[in-house]
Amino acid sequence: MEQRNQSRVSQFILLGLSEVGELQPLLFWLFFSMYLITFSGNLLIILAIVMDSHLHTPMYFFLSNLSFVDICFTSTTVPKMLLNIQTQSKVITYEGCLSQMYFFMLFGGLDNFLLTVMAYDRFVAICHPLYYMVIMNPKFCGILLLACWLLSVMDSLLHDLMVFQLSFCTQLEIPHFFCELKQMIQLACSDTFLNNLAIYLASGLLGVLPLIGILFSYSRIVASILKISSSGGQYKAFSTCGSHLSVVSLFYGTGFGVYLSSTALRNSRASAIASVMYTVVTPMLNPFIYGLRNRDLKQRGRIYLSIPSS
């Protein structure tokens, strides 16, 4: 197979979710609708938190950042997909592909770290309520947010620079609707051992460890809730972290589901379809989850759905 240096590669071909022409209008309106719901829903959560002084607490500070990250996470992939469908072009430039891959990993990592920080916030609030405002002070919250950004930037930048060093063959078709890291590595003609090693190490350190932190936090939370004598007190304590637990389950559940399905099916197109769950569906559902389960947001009526208070 002819090999050419990565400096000569000018573009890639994104094959998308389907090559059936009749399905393209349906896919366009489906993803356009989901993107609008995701953007408007998360934006309204941000506006609700910013405009209401009662919501200026650590929990809502991290929630507003999560909503912002969800908007950016979806915006890295869906608009380009919609543009390709509308223009009937599947081309993405080499630079555009690397940029898309970088920001996708950046905001995906931020989602992961913010969910971990939010679990720690709930742990402190429920297990150490008397010291909550002392521990989760504005300075410490800012440090936690900065750490999330730094870790995500370093991780995504490392992978992006390592892909930049690869040489690519003449086969430049990506069986996906965005430039996904593993798909890029599979197209390379040069040795990818270090790239794969970096993926496994990053998945272990930056993926598994935060999940362990979340599970540890909730194990302590459950233990503390069970010590509460009244059922009303137990319900009130659990209701403060119910929304976050639902989002964590959705985020990690869809992520692991995509990983297992791609491993079992060995089909890149099927894996691309499965990845829609965590790249598009999960950010779209987050505003619904917080709007339906969060009492403060329901009472103030700031969410785009008019939900009566219970």
PDB file of C-alpha atoms in Angstrom:
ATOM      1  CA  MET A   1       0.000   0.000   0.000  1.00  0.00           C
ATOM      2  CA  GLU A   2       1.259   3.414  -0.929  1.00  0.00           C
ATOM      3  CA  GLN A   3       2.343   5.451   2.072  1.00  0.00           C
ATOM      4  CA  ARG A   4       2.594   9.167   2.251  1.00  0.00           C
ATOM      5  CA  ASN A   5       3.721  11.505   4.990  1.00  0.00           C
ATOM      6  CA  GLN A   6       1.124  13.197   7.192  1.00  0.00           C
ATOM      7  CA  SER A   7       2.373  16.614   6.032  1.00  0.00           C
ATOM      8  CA  ARG A   8       0.961  15.846   2.549  1.00  0.00           C
ATOM      9  CA  VAL A   9      -2.475  14.821   3.825  1.00  0.00           C
ATOM     10  CA  SER A  10      -4.919  17.660   3.153  1.00  0.00           C
ATOM     11  CA  GLN A  11      -8.274  16.128   4.001  1.00  0.00           C
ATOM     12  CA  PHE A  12     -10.240  13.141   5.283  1.00  0.00           C
ATOM     13  CA  ILE A  13     -13.607  11.715   4.302  1.00  0.00           C
ATOM     14  CA  LEU A  14     -16.249  11.369   7.036  1.00  0.00           C
ATOM     15  CA  LEU A  15     -18.559   8.556   5.920  1.00  0.00           C
ATOM     16  CA  GLY A  16     -21.203   9.494   8.498  1.00  0.00           C
ATOM     17  CA  LEU A  17     -23.916   7.292   9.966  1.00  0.00           C
ATOM     18  CA  SER A  18     -25.370   6.137   6.655  1.00  0.00           C
ATOM     19  CA  GLU A  19     -24.597   6.410   2.955  1.00  0.00           C
ATOM     20  CA  VAL A  20     -28.231   5.850   1.936  1.00  0.00           C
ATOM     21  CA  GLY A  21     -29.337   9.032   0.162  1.00  0.00           C
ATOM     22  CA  GLU A  22     -32.978   8.745   1.189  1.00  0.00           C
ATOM     23  CA  LEU A  23     -32.006   8.813   4.869  1.00  0.00           C
ATOM     24  CA  GLN A  24     -29.995  12.042   4.708  1.00  0.00           C
ATOM     25  CA  PRO A  25     -32.956  14.490   5.116  1.00  0.00           C
ATOM     26  CA  LEU A  26     -34.253  12.435   8.050  1.00  0.00           C
ATOM     27  CA  LEU A  27     -30.822  12.405   9.695  1.00  0.00           C
ATOM     28  CA  PHE A  28     -30.442  16.149   9.139  1.00  0.00           C
ATOM     29  CA  TRP A  29     -33.727  17.116  10.817  1.00  0.00           C
ATOM     30  CA  LEU A  30     -33.310  14.551  13.575  1.00  0.00           C
ATOM     31  CA  PHE A  31     -29.868  15.795  14.612  1.00  0.00           C
ATOM     32  CA  PHE A  32     -30.787  19.434  14.006  1.00  0.00           C
ATOM     33  CA  SER A  33     -33.716  19.040  16.418  1.00  0.00           C
ATOM     34  CA  MET A  34     -31.586  17.279  19.035  1.00  0.00           C
ATOM     35  CA  TYR A  35     -28.901  19.946  18.748  1.00  0.00           C
ATOM     36  CA  LEU A  36     -31.430  22.761  19.241  1.00  0.00           C
ATOM     37  CA  ILE A  37     -32.885  21.011  22.294  1.00  0.00           C
ATOM     38  CA  THR A  38     -29.406  20.438  23.728  1.00  0.00           C
ATOM     39  CA  PHE A  39     -28.284  24.016  23.127  1.00  0.00           C
ATOM     40  CA  SER A  40     -31.441  25.735  24.387  1.00  0.00           C
ATOM     41  CA  GLY A  41     -31.954  23.403  27.362  1.00  0.00           C
ATOM     42  CA  ASN A  42     -28.421  23.758  28.707  1.00  0.00           C
ATOM     43  CA  LEU A  43     -28.376  27.492  27.972  1.00  0.00           C
ATOM     44  CA  LEU A  44     -31.559  27.991  29.995  1.00  0.00           C
ATOM     45  CA  ILE A  45     -30.023  26.138  32.942  1.00  0.00           C
ATOM     46  CA  ILE A  46     -27.001  28.465  32.783  1.00  0.00           C
ATOM     47  CA  LEU A  47     -29.235  31.550  32.622  1.00  0.00           C
ATOM     48  CA  ALA A  48     -31.383  30.294  35.494  1.00  0.00           C
ATOM     49  CA  ILE A  49     -28.328  29.860  37.731  1.00  0.00           C
ATOM     50  CA  VAL A  50     -26.730  33.163  36.738  1.00  0.00           C
ATOM     51  CA  MET A  51     -29.899  35.222  37.180  1.00  0.00           C
ATOM     52  CA  ASP A  52     -31.088  33.738  40.495  1.00  0.00           C
ATOM     53  CA  SER A  53     -28.960  34.604  43.520  1.00  0.00           C
ATOM     54  CA  HIS A  54     -30.508  31.712  45.462  1.00  0.00           C
ATOM     55  CA  LEU A  55     -28.731  29.339  43.086  1.00  0.00           C
ATOM     56  CA  HIS A  56     -25.273  30.833  43.628  1.00  0.00           C
ATOM     57  CA  THR A  57     -24.018  27.788  45.512  1.00  0.00           C
ATOM     58  CA  PRO A  58     -21.170  25.318  44.778  1.00  0.00           C
ATOM     59  CA  MET A  59     -23.571  22.671  43.438  1.00  0.00           C
ATOM     60  CA  TYR A  60     -25.135  25.038  40.900  1.00  0.00           C
ATOM     61  CA  PHE A  61     -21.759  26.576  40.073  1.00  0.00           C
ATOM     62  CA  PHE A  62     -20.553  23.186  38.852  1.00  0.00           C
ATOM     63  CA  LEU A  63     -23.911  22.450  37.213  1.00  0.00           C
ATOM     64  CA  SER A  64     -23.703  25.642  35.135  1.00  0.00           C
ATOM     65  CA  ASN A  65     -20.202  24.660  34.030  1.00  0.00           C
ATOM     66  CA  LEU A  66     -21.426  21.162  33.145  1.00  0.00           C
ATOM     67  CA  SER A  67     -24.196  22.681  31.010  1.00  0.00           C
ATOM     68  CA  PHE A  68     -21.671  24.921  29.245  1.00  0.00           C
ATOM     69  CA  VAL A  69     -19.395  21.949  28.574  1.00  0.00           C
ATOM     70  CA  ASP A  70     -22.333  19.905  27.226  1.00  0.00           C
ATOM     71  CA  ILE A  71     -23.123  22.672  24.736  1.00  0.00           C
ATOM     72  CA  CYS A  72     -19.496  22.768  23.588  1.00  0.00           C
ATOM     73  CA  PHE A  73     -19.215  18.963  23.535  1.00  0.00           C
ATOM     74  CA  THR A  74     -22.149  18.613  21.147  1.00  0.00           C
ATOM     75  CA  SER A  75     -21.064  21.636  19.102  1.00  0.00           C
ATOM     76  CA  THR A  76     -17.751  20.002  18.190  1.00  0.00           C
ATOM     77  CA  THR A  77     -19.440  17.266  16.139  1.00  0.00           C
ATOM     78  CA  VAL A  78     -23.085  17.919  15.226  1.00  0.00           C
ATOM     79  CA  PRO A  79     -22.775  21.243  13.290  1.00  0.00           C
ATOM     80  CA  LYS A  80     -20.091  19.756  11.017  1.00  0.00           C
ATOM     81  CA  MET A  81     -22.234  16.663  10.482  1.00  0.00           C
ATOM     82  CA  LEU A  82     -25.241  18.837   9.575  1.00  0.00           C
ATOM     83  CA  LEU A  83     -23.107  20.910   7.208  1.00  0.00           C
ATOM     84  CA  ASN A  84     -21.834  17.798   5.443  1.00  0.00           C
ATOM     85  CA  ILE A  85     -25.374  16.475   4.986  1.00  0.00           C
ATOM     86  CA  GLN A  86     -26.685  19.820   3.745  1.00  0.00           C
ATOM     87  CA  THR A  87     -23.845  20.386   1.271  1.00  0.00           C
ATOM     88  CA  GLN A  88     -23.652  16.697   0.332  1.00  0.00           C
ATOM     89  CA  SER A  89     -19.939  16.812   1.062  1.00  0.00           C
ATOM     90  CA  LYS A  90     -18.134  14.430   3.409  1.00  0.00           C
ATOM     91  CA  VAL A  91     -14.791  16.220   3.352  1.00  0.00           C
ATOM     92  CA  ILE A  92     -13.044  17.576   6.431  1.00  0.00           C
ATOM     93  CA  THR A  93      -9.615  19.170   6.254  1.00  0.00           C
ATOM     94  CA  TYR A  94      -6.622  17.678   8.047  1.00  0.00           C
ATOM     95  CA  GLU A  95      -6.399  20.688  10.345  1.00  0.00           C
ATOM     96  CA  GLY A  96     -10.142  20.640  10.931  1.00  0.00           C
ATOM     97  CA  CYS A  97     -10.010  16.963  11.793  1.00  0.00           C
ATOM     98  CA  LEU A  98      -7.252  17.458  14.367  1.00  0.00           C
ATOM     99  CA  SER A  99      -9.082  20.458  15.837  1.00  0.00           C
ATOM    100  CA  GLN A 100     -12.349  18.561  16.077  1.00  0.00           C
ATOM    101  CA  MET A 101     -10.614  15.611  17.721  1.00  0.00           C
ATOM    102  CA  TYR A 102      -8.862  17.907  20.221  1.00  0.00           C
ATOM    103  CA  PHE A 103     -12.007  19.746  21.329  1.00  0.00           C
ATOM    104  CA  PHE A 104     -14.050  16.541  21.430  1.00  0.00           C
ATOM    105  CA  MET A 105     -11.558  14.968  23.851  1.00  0.00           C
ATOM    106  CA  LEU A 106     -11.238  18.241  25.787  1.00  0.00           C
ATOM    107  CA  PHE A 107     -14.955  18.644  26.507  1.00  0.00           C
ATOM    108  CA  GLY A 108     -15.492  14.905  26.929  1.00  0.00           C
ATOM    109  CA  GLY A 109     -12.773  14.895  29.586  1.00  0.00           C
ATOM    110  CA  LEU A 110     -14.285  17.959  31.242  1.00  0.00           C
ATOM    111  CA  ASP A 111     -17.634  16.186  31.449  1.00  0.00           C
ATOM    112  CA  ASN A 112     -15.925  13.297  33.202  1.00  0.00           C
ATOM    113  CA  PHE A 113     -14.015  15.438  35.698  1.00  0.00           C
ATOM    114  CA  LEU A 114     -16.936  17.759  36.464  1.00  0.00           C
ATOM    115  CA  LEU A 115     -19.169  14.798  37.287  1.00  0.00           C
ATOM    116  CA  THR A 116     -16.456  13.608  39.696  1.00  0.00           C
ATOM    117  CA  VAL A 117     -16.187  17.026  41.351  1.00  0.00           C
ATOM    118  CA  MET A 118     -19.976  17.224  41.646  1.00  0.00           C
ATOM    119  CA  ALA A 119     -19.995  13.816  43.376  1.00  0.00           C
ATOM    120  CA  TYR A 120     -17.426  15.140  45.866  1.00  0.00           C
ATOM    121  CA  ASP A 121     -19.601  18.236  46.400  1.00  0.00           C
ATOM    122  CA  ARG A 122     -22.599  16.029  47.279  1.00  0.00           C
ATOM    123  CA  PHE A 123     -20.377  13.904  49.550  1.00  0.00           C
ATOM    124  CA  VAL A 124     -19.314  16.968  51.545  1.00  0.00           C
ATOM    125  CA  ALA A 125     -22.871  18.361  51.646  1.00  0.00           C
ATOM    126  CA  ILE A 126     -24.417  15.160  53.001  1.00  0.00           C
ATOM    127  CA  CYS A 127     -21.604  13.637  55.060  1.00  0.00           C
ATOM    128  CA  HIS A 128     -20.168  16.901  56.472  1.00  0.00           C
ATOM    129  CA  PRO A 129     -23.050  19.419  56.292  1.00  0.00           C
ATOM    130  CA  LEU A 130     -21.742  21.652  59.098  1.00  0.00           C
ATOM    131  CA  TYR A 131     -18.444  22.195  57.259  1.00  0.00           C
ATOM    132  CA  TYR A 132     -19.905  22.349  53.740  1.00  0.00           C
ATOM    133  CA  MET A 133     -19.538  26.086  53.119  1.00  0.00           C
ATOM    134  CA  VAL A 134     -16.125  26.086  54.823  1.00  0.00           C
ATOM    135  CA  ILE A 135     -14.764  23.273  52.631  1.00  0.00           C
ATOM    136  CA  MET A 136     -16.560  24.209  49.398  1.00  0.00           C
ATOM    137  CA  ASN A 137     -15.616  27.872  49.537  1.00  0.00           C
ATOM    138  CA  PRO A 138     -15.391  29.914  46.285  1.00  0.00           C
ATOM    139  CA  LYS A 139     -11.604  29.691  46.143  1.00  0.00           C
ATOM    140  CA  PHE A 140     -11.575  25.893  46.480  1.00  0.00           C
ATOM    141  CA  CYS A 141     -14.364  25.553  43.886  1.00  0.00           C
ATOM    142  CA  GLY A 142     -12.299  27.669  41.494  1.00  0.00           C
ATOM    143  CA  ILE A 143      -9.257  25.459  42.103  1.00  0.00           C
ATOM    144  CA  LEU A 144     -11.293  22.314  41.400  1.00  0.00           C
ATOM    145  CA  LEU A 145     -12.632  23.806  38.163  1.00  0.00           C
ATOM    146  CA  LEU A 146      -9.140  24.895  37.095  1.00  0.00           C
ATOM    147  CA  ALA A 147      -7.801  21.390  37.791  1.00  0.00           C
ATOM    148  CA  CYS A 148     -10.550  19.912  35.595  1.00  0.00           C
ATOM    149  CA  TRP A 149      -9.568  22.208  32.728  1.00  0.00           C
ATOM    150  CA  LEU A 150      -5.830  21.592  33.094  1.00  0.00           C
ATOM    151  CA  LEU A 151      -6.175  17.810  33.148  1.00  0.00           C
ATOM    152  CA  SER A 152      -8.489  17.841  30.137  1.00  0.00           C
ATOM    153  CA  VAL A 153      -6.284  20.220  28.149  1.00  0.00           C
ATOM    154  CA  MET A 154      -3.132  18.190  28.817  1.00  0.00           C
ATOM    155  CA  ASP A 155      -4.802  14.876  27.963  1.00  0.00           C
ATOM    156  CA  SER A 156      -6.382  16.055  24.707  1.00  0.00           C
ATOM    157  CA  LEU A 157      -3.252  17.975  23.682  1.00  0.00           C
ATOM    158  CA  LEU A 158      -1.073  14.906  24.255  1.00  0.00           C
ATOM    159  CA  HIS A 159      -3.239  12.694  22.034  1.00  0.00           C
ATOM    160  CA  ASP A 160      -3.532  15.391  19.373  1.00  0.00           C
ATOM    161  CA  LEU A 161       0.223  15.940  19.171  1.00  0.00           C
ATOM    162  CA  MET A 162       0.854  12.193  18.986  1.00  0.00           C
ATOM    163  CA  VAL A 163      -1.598  11.859  16.086  1.00  0.00           C
ATOM    164  CA  PHE A 164       0.116  14.830  14.416  1.00  0.00           C
ATOM    165  CA  GLN A 165       3.323  12.772  14.278  1.00  0.00           C
ATOM    166  CA  LEU A 166       1.677   9.893  12.398  1.00  0.00           C
ATOM    167  CA  SER A 167       1.903   9.219   8.677  1.00  0.00           C
ATOM    168  CA  PHE A 168      -1.279   8.302   6.824  1.00  0.00           C
ATOM    169  CA  CYS A 169      -1.919   5.993   3.906  1.00  0.00           C
ATOM    170  CA  THR A 170      -4.010   6.648   0.815  1.00  0.00           C
ATOM    171  CA  GLN A 171      -7.082   5.219   2.548  1.00  0.00           C
ATOM    172  CA  LEU A 172      -8.410   8.336   4.302  1.00  0.00           C
ATOM    173  CA  GLU A 173     -12.049   7.392   4.857  1.00  0.00           C
ATOM    174  CA  ILE A 174     -13.264   7.600   8.464  1.00  0.00           C
ATOM    175  CA  PRO A 175     -16.336   5.370   9.103  1.00  0.00           C
ATOM    176  CA  HIS A 176     -17.760   7.839  11.592  1.00  0.00           C
ATOM    177  CA  PHE A 177     -19.578  11.189  11.691  1.00  0.00           C
ATOM    178  CA  PHE A 178     -16.634  12.928  13.403  1.00  0.00           C
ATOM    179  CA  CYS A 179     -12.860  12.523  13.724  1.00  0.00           C
ATOM    180  CA  GLU A 180     -12.595   9.974  16.518  1.00  0.00           C
ATOM    181  CA  LEU A 181      -9.171   9.204  17.996  1.00  0.00           C
ATOM    182  CA  LYS A 182      -9.186   5.429  17.493  1.00  0.00           C
ATOM    183  CA  GLN A 183     -10.433   5.755  13.923  1.00  0.00           C
ATOM    184  CA  MET A 184      -7.623   8.204  13.146  1.00  0.00           C
ATOM    185  CA  ILE A 185      -5.008   5.849  14.559  1.00  0.00           C
ATOM    186  CA  GLN A 186      -6.368   2.954  12.504  1.00  0.00           C
ATOM    187  CA  LEU A 187      -5.808   4.976   9.314  1.00  0.00           C
ATOM    188  CA  ALA A 188      -2.119   5.517  10.090  1.00  0.00           C
ATOM    189  CA  CYS A 189       0.617   3.681   8.194  1.00  0.00           C
ATOM    190  CA  SER A 190       3.313   4.398  10.775  1.00  0.00           C
ATOM    191  CA  ASP A 191       3.793   2.638  14.115  1.00  0.00           C
ATOM    192  CA  THR A 192       0.927   3.393  16.515  1.00  0.00           C
ATOM    193  CA  PHE A 193       2.163   1.492  19.582  1.00  0.00           C
ATOM    194  CA  LEU A 194       2.756   4.669  21.619  1.00  0.00           C
ATOM    195  CA  ASN A 195      -0.622   6.073  20.597  1.00  0.00           C
ATOM    196  CA  ASN A 196      -2.462   2.951  21.732  1.00  0.00           C
ATOM    197  CA  LEU A 197      -0.423   2.857  24.932  1.00  0.00           C
ATOM    198  CA  ALA A 198      -1.339   6.478  25.655  1.00  0.00           C
ATOM    199  CA  ILE A 199      -5.024   5.681  25.109  1.00  0.00           C
ATOM    200  CA  TYR A 200      -4.956   2.766  27.566  1.00  0.00           C
ATOM    201  CA  LEU A 201      -3.018   4.745  30.179  1.00  0.00           C
ATOM    202  CA  ALA A 202      -5.267   7.789  29.847  1.00  0.00           C
ATOM    203  CA  SER A 203      -8.387   5.620  30.005  1.00  0.00           C
ATOM    204  CA  GLY A 204      -7.111   4.030  33.206  1.00  0.00           C
ATOM    205  CA  LEU A 205      -5.871   7.154  34.946  1.00  0.00           C
ATOM    206  CA  LEU A 206      -8.374   9.754  33.719  1.00  0.00           C
ATOM    207  CA  GLY A 207     -11.352   7.472  33.156  1.00  0.00           C
ATOM    208  CA  VAL A 208     -11.351   4.722  35.752  1.00  0.00           C
ATOM    209  CA  LEU A 209      -9.954   6.751  38.676  1.00  0.00           C
ATOM    210  CA  PRO A 210     -12.683   9.440  38.484  1.00  0.00           C
ATOM    211  CA  LEU A 211     -15.308   6.676  38.327  1.00  0.00           C
ATOM    212  CA  ILE A 212     -13.780   5.079  41.425  1.00  0.00           C
ATOM    213  CA  GLY A 213     -13.938   8.484  43.126  1.00  0.00           C
ATOM    214  CA  ILE A 214     -17.632   8.810  42.230  1.00  0.00           C
ATOM    215  CA  LEU A 215     -18.421   5.313  43.505  1.00  0.00           C
ATOM    216  CA  PHE A 216     -16.518   5.976  46.745  1.00  0.00           C
ATOM    217  CA  SER A 217     -18.370   9.273  47.275  1.00  0.00           C
ATOM    218  CA  TYR A 218     -21.745   7.652  46.787  1.00  0.00           C
ATOM    219  CA  SER A 219     -20.890   4.698  48.995  1.00  0.00           C
ATOM    220  CA  ARG A 220     -20.225   7.175  51.821  1.00  0.00           C
ATOM    221  CA  ILE A 221     -23.361   9.147  50.913  1.00  0.00           C
ATOM    222  CA  VAL A 222     -25.556   6.035  51.052  1.00  0.00           C
ATOM    223  CA  ALA A 223     -24.006   5.021  54.374  1.00  0.00           C
ATOM    224  CA  SER A 224     -24.751   8.474  55.812  1.00  0.00           C
ATOM    225  CA  ILE A 225     -28.314   8.518  54.493  1.00  0.00           C
ATOM    226  CA  LEU A 226     -29.068   5.118  56.019  1.00  0.00           C
ATOM    227  CA  LYS A 227     -28.085   6.488  59.434  1.00  0.00           C
ATOM    228  CA  ILE A 228     -30.903   9.051  59.249  1.00  0.00           C
ATOM    229  CA  SER A 229     -33.787   7.789  61.375  1.00  0.00           C
ATOM    230  CA  SER A 230     -36.765   9.337  59.561  1.00  0.00           C
ATOM    231  CA  SER A 231     -37.782   8.304  56.051  1.00  0.00           C
ATOM    232  CA  GLY A 232     -38.549  11.932  55.258  1.00  0.00           C
ATOM    233  CA  GLY A 233     -35.011  12.919  56.158  1.00  0.00           C
ATOM    234  CA  GLN A 234     -33.610  10.118  54.027  1.00  0.00           C
ATOM    235  CA  TYR A 235     -35.686  11.194  51.043  1.00  0.00           C
ATOM    236  CA  LYS A 236     -34.672  14.845  51.445  1.00  0.00           C
ATOM    237  CA  ALA A 237     -30.973  13.912  51.632  1.00  0.00           C
ATOM    238  CA  PHE A 238     -31.136  11.601  48.628  1.00  0.00           C
ATOM    239  CA  SER A 239     -33.153  14.092  46.557  1.00  0.00           C
ATOM    240  CA  THR A 240     -30.206  16.522  46.646  1.00  0.00           C
ATOM    241  CA  CYS A 241     -28.046  14.075  44.684  1.00  0.00           C
ATOM    242  CA  GLY A 242     -30.672  12.192  42.661  1.00  0.00           C
ATOM    243  CA  SER A 243     -30.221  14.319  39.529  1.00  0.00           C
ATOM    244  CA  HIS A 244     -26.449  13.977  39.591  1.00  0.00           C
ATOM    245  CA  LEU A 245     -26.646  10.224  40.106  1.00  0.00           C
ATOM    246  CA  SER A 246     -28.985   9.937  37.117  1.00  0.00           C
ATOM    247  CA  VAL A 247     -26.608  11.935  34.893  1.00  0.00           C
ATOM    248  CA  VAL A 248     -23.601   9.885  36.058  1.00  0.00           C
ATOM    249  CA  SER A 249     -25.437   6.649  35.290  1.00  0.00           C
ATOM    250  CA  LEU A 250     -26.414   7.925  31.844  1.00  0.00           C
ATOM    251  CA  PHE A 251     -22.916   9.234  31.027  1.00  0.00           C
ATOM    252  CA  TYR A 252     -20.951   6.175  32.102  1.00  0.00           C
ATOM    253  CA  GLY A 253     -23.669   3.723  31.071  1.00  0.00           C
ATOM    254  CA  THR A 254     -23.738   4.948  27.473  1.00  0.00           C
ATOM    255  CA  GLY A 255     -19.937   5.240  27.396  1.00  0.00           C
ATOM    256  CA  PHE A 256     -19.387   1.662  28.518  1.00  0.00           C
ATOM    257  CA  GLY A 257     -22.222   0.530  26.266  1.00  0.00           C
ATOM    258  CA  VAL A 258     -20.509   2.019  23.215  1.00  0.00           C
ATOM    259  CA  TYR A 259     -17.193   0.459  24.210  1.00  0.00           C
ATOM    260  CA  LEU A 260     -18.698  -3.005  24.694  1.00  0.00           C
ATOM    261  CA  SER A 261     -20.748  -2.816  21.499  1.00  0.00           C
ATOM    262  CA  SER A 262     -17.752  -1.738  19.422  1.00  0.00           C
ATOM    263  CA  THR A 263     -15.677  -4.563  20.914  1.00  0.00           C
ATOM    264  CA  ALA A 264     -18.360  -7.180  20.305  1.00  0.00           C
ATOM    265  CA  LEU A 265     -19.543  -6.058  16.870  1.00  0.00           C
ATOM    266  CA  ARG A 266     -16.154  -5.223  15.337  1.00  0.00           C
ATOM    267  CA  ASN A 267     -18.087  -2.930  13.015  1.00  0.00           C
ATOM    268  CA  SER A 268     -17.008   0.695  12.732  1.00  0.00           C
ATOM    269  CA  ARG A 269     -20.344   1.899  11.342  1.00  0.00           C
ATOM    270  CA  ALA A 270     -22.293   0.174  14.138  1.00  0.00           C
ATOM    271  CA  SER A 271     -19.905   1.736  16.657  1.00  0.00           C
ATOM    272  CA  ALA A 272     -20.527   5.177  15.125  1.00  0.00           C
ATOM    273  CA  ILE A 273     -24.284   4.743  15.496  1.00  0.00           C
ATOM    274  CA  ALA A 274     -23.873   3.593  19.110  1.00  0.00           C
ATOM    275  CA  SER A 275     -21.649   6.600  19.909  1.00  0.00           C
ATOM    276  CA  VAL A 276     -24.595   8.911  19.166  1.00  0.00           C
ATOM    277  CA  MET A 277     -25.864   7.970  22.625  1.00  0.00           C
ATOM    278  CA  TYR A 278     -23.078   9.680  24.575  1.00  0.00           C
ATOM    279  CA  THR A 279     -22.143  12.381  22.047  1.00  0.00           C
ATOM    280  CA  VAL A 280     -25.643  13.712  21.360  1.00  0.00           C
ATOM    281  CA  VAL A 281     -28.369  12.012  23.405  1.00  0.00           C
ATOM    282  CA  THR A 282     -26.758  12.306  26.846  1.00  0.00           C
ATOM    283  CA  PRO A 283     -26.084  16.093  26.644  1.00  0.00           C
ATOM    284  CA  MET A 284     -29.639  16.530  25.339  1.00  0.00           C
ATOM    285  CA  LEU A 285     -31.199  14.627  28.250  1.00  0.00           C
ATOM    286  CA  ASN A 286     -29.217  16.344  31.015  1.00  0.00           C
ATOM    287  CA  PRO A 287     -31.458  19.475  31.119  1.00  0.00           C
ATOM    288  CA  PHE A 288     -34.526  17.224  31.282  1.00  0.00           C
ATOM    289  CA  ILE A 289     -33.045  15.266  34.180  1.00  0.00           C
ATOM    290  CA  TYR A 290     -32.130  18.355  36.196  1.00  0.00           C
ATOM    291  CA  GLY A 291     -35.388  20.082  35.270  1.00  0.00           C
ATOM    292  CA  LEU A 292     -37.517  17.129  36.320  1.00  0.00           C
ATOM    293  CA  ARG A 293     -35.660  16.101  39.462  1.00  0.00           C
ATOM    294  CA  ASN A 294     -34.265  19.367  40.832  1.00  0.00           C
ATOM    295  CA  ARG A 295     -36.714  21.147  43.126  1.00  0.00           C
ATOM    296  CA  ASP A 296     -34.995  24.542  42.995  1.00  0.00           C
ATOM    297  CA  LEU A 297     -35.011  24.690  39.211  1.00  0.00           C
ATOM    298  CA  LYS A 298     -38.637  23.532  39.050  1.00  0.00           C
ATOM    299  CA  GLN A 299     -39.847  26.080  41.602  1.00  0.00           C
ATOM    300  CA  ARG A 300     -38.254  29.015  39.827  1.00  0.00           C
ATOM    301  CA  GLY A 301     -39.646  27.953  36.462  1.00  0.00           C
ATOM    302  CA  ARG A 302     -36.433  28.800  34.620  1.00  0.00           C
ATOM    303  CA  ILE A 303     -36.281  25.585  32.611  1.00  0.00           C
ATOM    304  CA  TYR A 304     -37.762  25.602  29.109  1.00  0.00           C
ATOM    305  CA  LEU A 305     -40.300  22.934  30.231  1.00  0.00           C
ATOM    306  CA  SER A 306     -43.054  24.299  32.479  1.00  0.00           C
ATOM    307  CA  ILE A 307     -42.993  21.732  35.306  1.00  0.00           C
ATOM    308  CA  PRO A 308     -45.316  22.289  38.261  1.00  0.00           C
ATOM    309  CA  SER A 309     -43.816  22.009  41.734  1.00  0.00           C
ATOM    310  CA  SER A 310     -44.663  18.851  43.627  1.00  0.00           C
TER     311      SER A 310
END
